[in-house]
CSV table of C-alpha atoms in Angstrom, one decimal:
chain,number,residue,atom,x,y,z
A,1,MET,CA,14.9,-3.8,-19.7
A,2,THR,CA,14.2,-3.8,-15.9
A,3,TRP,CA,11.3,-6.0,-15.0
A,4,MET,CA,9.4,-5.7,-11.7
A,5,ARG,CA,6.1,-6.5,-10.2
A,6,TRP,CA,3.8,-3.5,-10.2
A,7,ALA,CA,4.1,-2.8,-6.4
A,8,PRO,CA,7.8,-2.2,-6.3
A,9,ALA,CA,7.7,-0.4,-9.6
A,10,MET,CA,5.1,2.0,-8.3
A,11,GLU,CA,7.0,2.5,-5.0
A,12,GLN,CA,10.2,3.4,-6.9
A,13,ALA,CA,8.4,5.6,-9.5
A,14,LEU,CA,6.4,7.6,-7.0
A,15,TYR,CA,8.4,7.7,-3.7
A,16,ASP,CA,12.1,7.2,-4.4
A,17,PRO,CA,13.8,10.2,-2.8
A,18,ALA,CA,16.2,10.3,-5.7
A,19,GLY,CA,13.7,10.8,-8.4
A,20,GLY,CA,10.2,9.7,-7.4
A,21,PHE,CA,7.2,11.6,-8.9
A,22,TYR,CA,6.0,12.8,-5.5
A,23,HIS,CA,9.3,14.4,-4.7
A,24,ARG,CA,9.2,16.7,-7.7
A,25,PRO,CA,9.2,20.4,-6.8
A,26,GLU,CA,6.0,21.3,-8.7
A,27,GLY,CA,3.9,18.8,-6.7
A,28,PRO,CA,0.9,16.9,-7.9
A,29,ALA,CA,-1.0,20.1,-8.8
A,30,GLY,CA,1.4,20.6,-11.6
A,31,HIS,CA,0.2,17.4,-13.3
A,32,PHE,CA,-3.4,16.7,-12.4
A,33,ARG,CA,-6.5,18.4,-11.0
A,34,THR,CA,-8.3,17.0,-8.0
A,35,SER,CA,-11.5,18.3,-6.3
A,36,VAL,CA,-9.3,20.4,-4.0
A,37,HIS,CA,-7.9,22.3,-7.0
A,38,ALA,CA,-11.3,22.5,-8.8
A,39,SER,CA,-13.0,24.7,-6.3
A,40,PRO,CA,-12.7,26.2,-2.8
A,41,ARG,CA,-16.2,24.8,-2.3
A,42,PHE,CA,-14.6,21.4,-1.7
A,43,ALA,CA,-12.5,22.7,1.2
A,44,ARG,CA,-15.6,24.6,2.5
A,45,ALA,CA,-17.5,21.3,2.5
A,46,VAL,CA,-14.8,19.5,4.4
A,47,ALA,CA,-14.7,22.4,6.9
A,48,ARG,CA,-18.4,22.0,7.4
A,49,LEU,CA,-17.9,18.2,7.9
A,50,LEU,CA,-15.2,18.9,10.5
A,51,VAL,CA,-17.6,21.2,12.4
A,52,GLU,CA,-20.3,18.5,12.3
A,53,VAL,CA,-17.8,15.9,13.5
A,54,ASP,CA,-16.8,18.3,16.3
A,55,ALA,CA,-20.4,18.7,17.4
A,56,ALA,CA,-21.0,14.9,17.3
A,57,LEU,CA,-17.9,14.4,19.4
A,58,GLY,CA,-19.2,16.8,22.1
A,59,ARG,CA,-16.6,19.6,21.2
A,60,PRO,CA,-13.5,18.0,22.6
A,61,ALA,CA,-10.7,20.1,24.2
A,62,GLU,CA,-8.4,19.2,21.2
A,63,LEU,CA,-9.9,18.5,17.8
A,64,ALA,CA,-7.7,16.9,15.1
A,65,LEU,CA,-7.9,17.4,11.3
A,66,VAL,CA,-5.7,14.7,9.6
A,67,ASP,CA,-5.2,15.3,5.9
A,68,VAL,CA,-3.7,12.1,4.6
A,69,GLY,CA,-1.9,12.4,1.2
A,70,ALA,CA,-1.8,16.2,1.8
A,71,GLY,CA,0.1,17.1,-1.4
A,72,ARG,CA,1.3,20.6,-0.9
A,73,GLY,CA,-1.2,21.4,1.8
A,74,GLU,CA,-3.9,22.9,-0.4
A,75,LEU,CA,-6.8,21.2,1.3
A,76,LEU,CA,-5.5,21.8,4.8
A,77,THR,CA,-4.9,25.5,4.1
A,78,GLY,CA,-8.4,25.8,2.5
A,79,VAL,CA,-10.2,24.2,5.4
A,80,LEU,CA,-8.4,26.3,8.0
A,81,ALA,CA,-9.5,29.4,6.2
A,82,GLU,CA,-13.1,28.4,6.5
A,83,LEU,CA,-13.3,27.4,10.1
A,84,PRO,CA,-14.9,29.6,12.9
A,85,GLY,CA,-12.5,30.9,15.5
A,86,GLU,CA,-14.0,28.8,18.3
A,87,VAL,CA,-13.0,25.6,16.4
A,88,LEU,CA,-9.7,26.9,15.3
A,89,ALA,CA,-8.8,27.6,18.9
A,90,ARG,CA,-9.0,23.9,19.7
A,91,LEU,CA,-7.8,22.5,16.4
A,92,ARG,CA,-4.6,20.4,15.9
A,93,PRO,CA,-4.2,20.1,12.1
A,94,TYR,CA,-1.9,17.4,10.6
A,95,GLY,CA,-0.6,17.1,7.0
A,96,VAL,CA,0.5,13.5,6.2
A,97,GLU,CA,2.8,13.4,3.2
A,98,ILE,CA,6.2,12.0,2.2
A,99,ALA,CA,7.2,15.3,0.5
A,100,GLY,CA,8.7,18.2,2.5
A,101,ARG,CA,6.7,20.7,4.4
A,102,PRO,CA,5.2,23.4,2.1
A,103,ALA,CA,6.6,26.9,2.9
A,104,ALA,CA,3.1,28.5,2.9
A,105,LEU,CA,1.5,26.0,5.3
A,106,PRO,CA,0.1,27.7,8.4
A,107,SER,CA,2.5,27.4,11.4
A,108,THR,CA,-0.2,25.7,13.5
A,109,ALA,CA,-0.2,22.6,11.2
A,110,LEU,CA,2.0,19.6,11.9
A,111,TRP,CA,3.7,17.9,8.9
A,112,THR,CA,4.5,14.2,9.2
A,113,ASP,CA,5.0,11.2,7.0
A,114,GLU,CA,2.8,8.9,9.1
A,115,PRO,CA,-0.8,9.4,10.4
A,116,PRO,CA,-0.8,10.5,14.1
A,117,ARG,CA,-2.0,8.1,16.8
A,118,GLY,CA,-4.5,8.6,19.6
A,119,VAL,CA,-6.2,11.7,18.1
A,120,THR,CA,-9.9,12.7,18.1
A,121,GLY,CA,-11.5,14.4,15.1
A,122,LEU,CA,-11.7,14.0,11.3
A,123,LEU,CA,-9.3,11.9,9.2
A,124,PHE,CA,-9.7,12.8,5.5
A,125,ALA,CA,-7.8,11.0,2.7
A,126,ASN,CA,-8.6,12.6,-0.7
A,127,GLU,CA,-7.1,10.6,-3.6
A,128,TRP,CA,-4.5,8.9,-1.4
A,129,LEU,CA,-5.2,5.2,-1.7
A,130,ASP,CA,-5.0,5.1,-5.5
A,131,ASN,CA,-1.3,5.9,-5.1
A,132,VAL,CA,-0.6,3.2,-2.5
A,133,PRO,CA,1.5,0.6,-4.5
A,134,LEU,CA,-0.1,-2.7,-5.3
A,135,ASP,CA,0.5,-5.8,-7.5
A,136,ALA,CA,-1.6,-7.0,-10.4
A,137,GLY,CA,-2.2,-10.6,-11.5
A,138,GLU,CA,-3.5,-12.3,-14.6
A,139,VAL,CA,-4.8,-15.8,-15.2
A,140,ASP,CA,-2.7,-17.6,-17.8
A,141,GLU,CA,-3.7,-20.2,-20.4
A,142,ASP,CA,-3.4,-23.0,-17.9
A,143,GLY,CA,-5.7,-21.3,-15.4
A,144,VAL,CA,-2.8,-20.3,-13.1
A,145,LEU,CA,-3.0,-16.8,-11.5
A,146,ARG,CA,0.4,-15.1,-12.0
A,147,TYR,CA,1.8,-11.7,-11.1
A,148,VAL,CA,2.0,-9.1,-13.9
A,149,GLU,CA,5.5,-7.7,-14.3
A,150,VAL,CA,6.2,-4.3,-15.9
A,151,ASP,CA,9.3,-2.9,-17.6
A,152,THR,CA,10.1,0.3,-15.8
A,153,ALA,CA,11.4,2.0,-18.9
A,154,THR,CA,8.6,1.3,-21.3
A,155,GLY,CA,5.6,0.2,-19.4
A,156,GLU,CA,5.5,-3.1,-21.3
A,157,GLU,CA,4.0,-6.0,-19.3
A,158,ARG,CA,4.6,-9.7,-19.1
A,159,SER,CA,3.5,-12.7,-17.0
A,160,GLY,CA,5.6,-13.5,-13.9
A,161,GLU,CA,5.5,-16.1,-11.1
A,162,PRO,CA,2.4,-17.6,-9.5
A,163,VAL,CA,0.9,-15.3,-6.9
A,164,SER,CA,1.4,-15.8,-3.1
A,165,ALA,CA,-1.2,-17.6,-1.0
A,166,ALA,CA,-2.1,-14.3,0.7
A,167,ASP,CA,-2.8,-12.5,-2.6
A,168,ALA,CA,-4.7,-15.6,-3.9
A,169,ALA,CA,-6.9,-15.5,-0.8
A,170,TRP,CA,-7.5,-11.8,-1.2
A,171,ALA,CA,-8.6,-12.3,-4.8
A,172,GLU,CA,-10.9,-15.2,-3.9
A,173,ARG,CA,-12.6,-13.0,-1.3
A,174,TRP,CA,-12.8,-9.7,-3.1
A,175,TRP,CA,-12.0,-10.1,-6.8
A,176,PRO,CA,-12.5,-13.6,-8.0
A,177,VAL,CA,-10.9,-14.5,-11.4
A,178,GLU,CA,-10.8,-17.8,-13.2
A,179,HIS,CA,-10.7,-17.4,-17.0
A,180,PRO,CA,-7.5,-16.9,-19.0
A,181,GLY,CA,-6.9,-13.2,-19.4
A,182,ASP,CA,-8.8,-12.2,-16.3
A,183,VAL,CA,-7.0,-9.4,-14.4
A,184,VAL,CA,-7.0,-8.6,-10.7
A,185,GLU,CA,-5.3,-5.8,-8.8
A,186,PHE,CA,-4.5,-7.1,-5.3
A,187,GLY,CA,-5.9,-4.5,-2.8
A,188,GLY,CA,-4.3,-5.9,0.4
A,189,PRO,CA,-1.7,-3.1,0.7
A,190,ARG,CA,-4.5,-0.5,0.4
A,191,ASP,CA,-6.6,-2.3,3.0
A,192,ALA,CA,-3.6,-2.4,5.4
A,193,ALA,CA,-2.7,1.3,4.8
A,194,TRP,CA,-6.3,2.4,5.5
A,195,ALA,CA,-6.5,0.2,8.6
A,196,ARG,CA,-3.3,1.8,10.0
A,197,ALA,CA,-4.6,5.3,9.3
A,198,VAL,CA,-8.0,4.6,10.9
A,199,ALA,CA,-6.3,3.0,13.9
A,200,GLY,CA,-4.8,6.4,14.8
A,201,LEU,CA,-8.3,7.7,15.6
A,202,GLU,CA,-9.2,7.4,19.3
A,203,ARG,CA,-12.6,8.8,18.3
A,204,GLY,CA,-13.7,10.4,15.1
A,205,LEU,CA,-14.7,10.0,11.5
A,206,ALA,CA,-12.5,8.6,8.8
A,207,VAL,CA,-13.2,9.4,5.2
A,208,ALA,CA,-11.5,8.0,2.1
A,209,VAL,CA,-12.3,9.7,-1.3
A,210,ASP,CA,-11.1,8.0,-4.5
A,211,TYR,CA,-12.1,6.7,-7.8
A,212,GLY,CA,-12.7,3.0,-7.5
A,213,HIS,CA,-15.1,0.1,-7.7
A,214,THR,CA,-16.9,-2.5,-5.6
A,215,ALA,CA,-17.7,-6.2,-6.1
A,216,ARG,CA,-20.8,-5.4,-8.1
A,217,ARG,CA,-18.7,-3.7,-10.8
A,218,ARG,CA,-15.1,-4.8,-11.0
A,219,PRO,CA,-13.2,-3.7,-14.1
A,220,PHE,CA,-12.5,-6.3,-16.7
A,221,ALA,CA,-9.0,-5.0,-17.5
A,222,GLY,CA,-6.3,-3.4,-15.4
A,223,THR,CA,-6.9,0.2,-14.2
A,224,PHE,CA,-3.3,1.4,-14.0
A,225,ALA,CA,-3.1,5.0,-15.5
A,226,GLY,CA,-0.5,7.7,-15.7
A,227,PHE,CA,-0.9,11.5,-15.6
A,228,ARG,CA,1.6,14.2,-16.6
A,229,ASP,CA,1.1,17.9,-17.3
A,230,GLY,CA,-2.6,17.7,-17.0
A,231,ARG,CA,-3.0,14.8,-19.5
A,232,GLU,CA,-3.5,11.1,-19.1
A,233,VAL,CA,-0.5,9.2,-20.4
A,234,ALA,CA,0.7,5.6,-20.5
A,235,PRO,CA,1.5,4.4,-16.9
A,236,VAL,CA,5.3,4.0,-17.4
A,237,PRO,CA,6.8,3.7,-13.9
A,238,ASP,CA,9.9,5.7,-14.5
A,239,GLY,CA,9.2,8.6,-12.2
A,240,SER,CA,8.1,11.0,-15.0
A,241,CYS,CA,4.4,10.7,-14.3
A,242,ASP,CA,1.9,9.9,-11.7
A,243,VAL,CA,1.0,6.2,-11.6
A,244,THR,CA,-2.4,5.2,-10.1
A,245,ALA,CA,-4.8,2.3,-10.0
A,246,HIS,CA,-8.5,2.4,-9.0
A,247,VAL,CA,-9.4,1.4,-5.4
A,248,ALA,CA,-11.5,-1.6,-4.3
A,249,LEU,CA,-13.6,0.6,-2.1
A,250,ASP,CA,-15.5,-2.3,-0.4
A,251,SER,CA,-12.4,-4.2,0.7
A,252,ILE,CA,-10.7,-1.2,2.4
A,253,ALA,CA,-13.4,-0.7,5.1
A,254,VAL,CA,-12.3,-1.6,8.6
A,255,PRO,CA,-14.5,-4.3,10.2
A,256,GLY,CA,-16.5,-3.4,13.3
A,257,LEU,CA,-17.2,0.2,12.4
A,258,HIS,CA,-20.4,2.0,11.5
A,259,SER,CA,-19.8,2.7,7.8
A,260,LEU,CA,-21.2,4.1,4.6
A,261,TRP,CA,-20.3,3.9,0.9
A,262,THR,CA,-21.6,6.7,-1.2
A,263,THR,CA,-20.7,9.0,-4.1
A,264,GLN,CA,-19.0,12.4,-3.9
A,265,ARG,CA,-22.2,13.8,-5.5
A,266,GLU,CA,-24.4,12.6,-2.6
A,267,ALA,CA,-21.9,13.4,0.1
A,268,LEU,CA,-21.2,17.0,-1.1
A,269,ARG,CA,-24.9,17.7,-1.6
A,270,ALA,CA,-25.5,16.6,2.0
A,271,LEU,CA,-22.8,19.1,3.0
A,272,GLY,CA,-24.4,22.0,1.1
A,273,VAL,CA,-22.7,21.9,-2.3
A,274,SER,CA,-24.9,21.9,-5.4
A,275,GLY,CA,-24.7,23.0,-9.0
A,276,GLU,CA,-28.1,24.8,-9.0
A,277,ARG,CA,-28.1,28.1,-10.8
A,278,PRO,CA,-29.1,31.2,-8.8
A,279,PRO,CA,-32.6,32.7,-9.5
A,280,LEU,CA,-32.6,34.8,-12.7
A,281,ALA,CA,-34.3,37.6,-10.8
A,282,LEU,CA,-31.1,38.2,-8.8
A,283,ALA,CA,-29.4,39.3,-12.0
A,284,SER,CA,-31.7,42.4,-12.0
A,285,THR,CA,-31.5,43.2,-8.4
A,286,ASP,CA,-27.8,42.5,-7.7
A,287,PRO,CA,-25.9,41.7,-10.9
A,288,ALA,CA,-22.5,41.2,-9.0
A,289,ALA,CA,-24.1,38.8,-6.6
A,290,TYR,CA,-25.7,36.9,-9.5
A,291,LEU,CA,-22.3,36.5,-11.2
A,292,ARG,CA,-20.7,35.3,-8.1
A,293,ALA,CA,-23.5,32.8,-7.4
A,294,LEU,CA,-23.3,31.7,-11.1
A,295,GLY,CA,-19.6,31.0,-10.8
A,296,GLY,CA,-20.2,29.1,-7.6
A,297,ALA,CA,-22.9,27.0,-9.2
A,298,GLY,CA,-20.5,26.1,-12.0
A,299,GLU,CA,-17.9,24.9,-9.5
A,300,GLY,CA,-20.5,23.0,-7.6
A,301,ALA,CA,-21.7,21.4,-10.8
A,302,GLU,CA,-18.2,20.2,-11.5
A,303,LEU,CA,-17.6,18.8,-8.0
A,304,THR,CA,-20.9,16.9,-8.1
A,305,ASP,CA,-21.0,15.8,-11.8
A,306,PRO,CA,-21.8,12.0,-11.7
A,307,ALA,CA,-19.7,11.5,-14.8
A,308,GLY,CA,-16.7,13.3,-13.3
A,309,LEU,CA,-15.6,14.3,-9.8
A,310,GLY,CA,-19.1,13.6,-8.4
A,311,GLY,CA,-18.7,9.9,-9.4
A,312,PHE,CA,-15.8,9.4,-7.0
A,313,GLY,CA,-16.5,7.1,-4.1
A,314,TRP,CA,-16.6,8.2,-0.5
A,315,VAL,CA,-16.0,5.6,2.3
A,316,LEU,CA,-17.0,6.9,5.7
A,317,GLN,CA,-16.3,5.1,8.9
A,318,ALA,CA,-17.3,6.3,12.4
A,319,VAL,CA,-15.0,5.4,15.2
A,320,ARG,CA,-16.7,5.5,18.6
A,321,MET,CA,-18.9,8.4,17.7
A,322,PRO,CA,-22.4,9.0,16.3
A,323,VAL,CA,-22.9,9.9,12.7
A,324,PRO,CA,-22.6,13.6,12.1
A,325,LEU,CA,-26.0,15.3,11.7
A,326,ALA,CA,-25.6,16.4,8.0
A,327,LEU,CA,-24.8,12.8,7.0
A,328,GLU,CA,-27.5,11.0,8.9
A,329,ALA,CA,-30.0,11.0,6.1
A,330,LEU,CA,-27.7,9.4,3.6
A,331,PRO,CA,-28.9,5.9,3.0
A,332,GLY,CA,-26.8,2.8,3.6
A,333,TRP,CA,-25.2,3.3,6.9
A,334,GLN,CA,-24.3,-0.1,8.4
A,335,THR,CA,-22.1,-1.6,11.1
A,336,LEU,CA,-19.7,-4.0,9.5
A,337,GLY,CA,-19.1,-7.5,10.9
A,338,ALA,CA,-15.7,-8.1,12.4
C-alpha cells in the first residue's frame, strides 16, 4: 500500500506526465459529460456573455477570452464559432490546460499551462476548480482534526497526522468541524488558484462554474468522486479515473470585487437559454423549424435543470468594470470586503 494525503494523491493521479488522467489521449470528454458537451447552447451563451463584457468594457482594442481548464478546446472552439466578425477581429483567445494543444484548435488561439497576465476581457473556468488538488481532514475520537490519508491503489482511507495551523484556520473560517467523524475538505488551494487566475485580469469579468456548496449547506461527509467511461466510480487516485471534490464556492471569491453567487439555471436564463417548448402552431406552419426548436428546448432544459447541470454554482467577479447588461437584474450582487 502507498499512503498519501489527498492533495498529493490527486496531483499524481490527475497531472503526472507519466500516467496522469488529464494526459490521457481521449481527454476528459471520453469519461464524463460537462455543459460544454451537452449542447452548443452553452458555448452560445458564453459567446453572448463575452459580447456583453466587451460592451461593458467599452470595446477595447484587444479583447481576451481566457478558458481555464480548457480540456481539448471544445468550449473555446464553440465560442469562436458564435462570435460576430467585429469581435473576432479584436479577440485574443487563450486555452489554459496542462495537456498538449489540440490539433483542431483554431490557429488564433494561444495554448498555455498558466493563465495570462495583464489581459482585458472574460476569464471563464468551467469545472476547473473541482480538479484542483486539496486535502481532507476528519475529527478523531479525541476531538483532534487530522488529515485523511488515502491508499493510491485501493482508495482506502485512514487517519493521519494533525492538520497544519493554516488548514485549521481555513476550516475555522469556512468549514467549522468539532464532533468526532466530522469531515472537512480544505479549500485553501482552490482559493489560491482562483486568486492567481483572477489577478491576471487587468479589467474584465471572471466566472467560475462548478458543483459545490456554501457555508449554509456544507456536506456532512466527504465529496471525493471518480468518473470513468461515463460512469461514476470509486475515487481511486491511481490515474485510471477522474478524481474530483466539490468546491467551497463562497471561500474562493477574491475580496474587494463586485461579486455574485448564482446558479447555472439563473445565469443561463439571463443569457437567453431556456427549456421552453416552441409553440405547437409552429409544427403546422413550419414542421422542420418546430423540430429544430424542440431539440433546442430539450438541450436548454438539460442545461438549466436545477436537479442537474442547472444546479451548478456560478461565481462571477467584476474586475474594474461595470456589471454586463444581461446580468444586471440577477439578485445578490455585492462588493466583498477586503
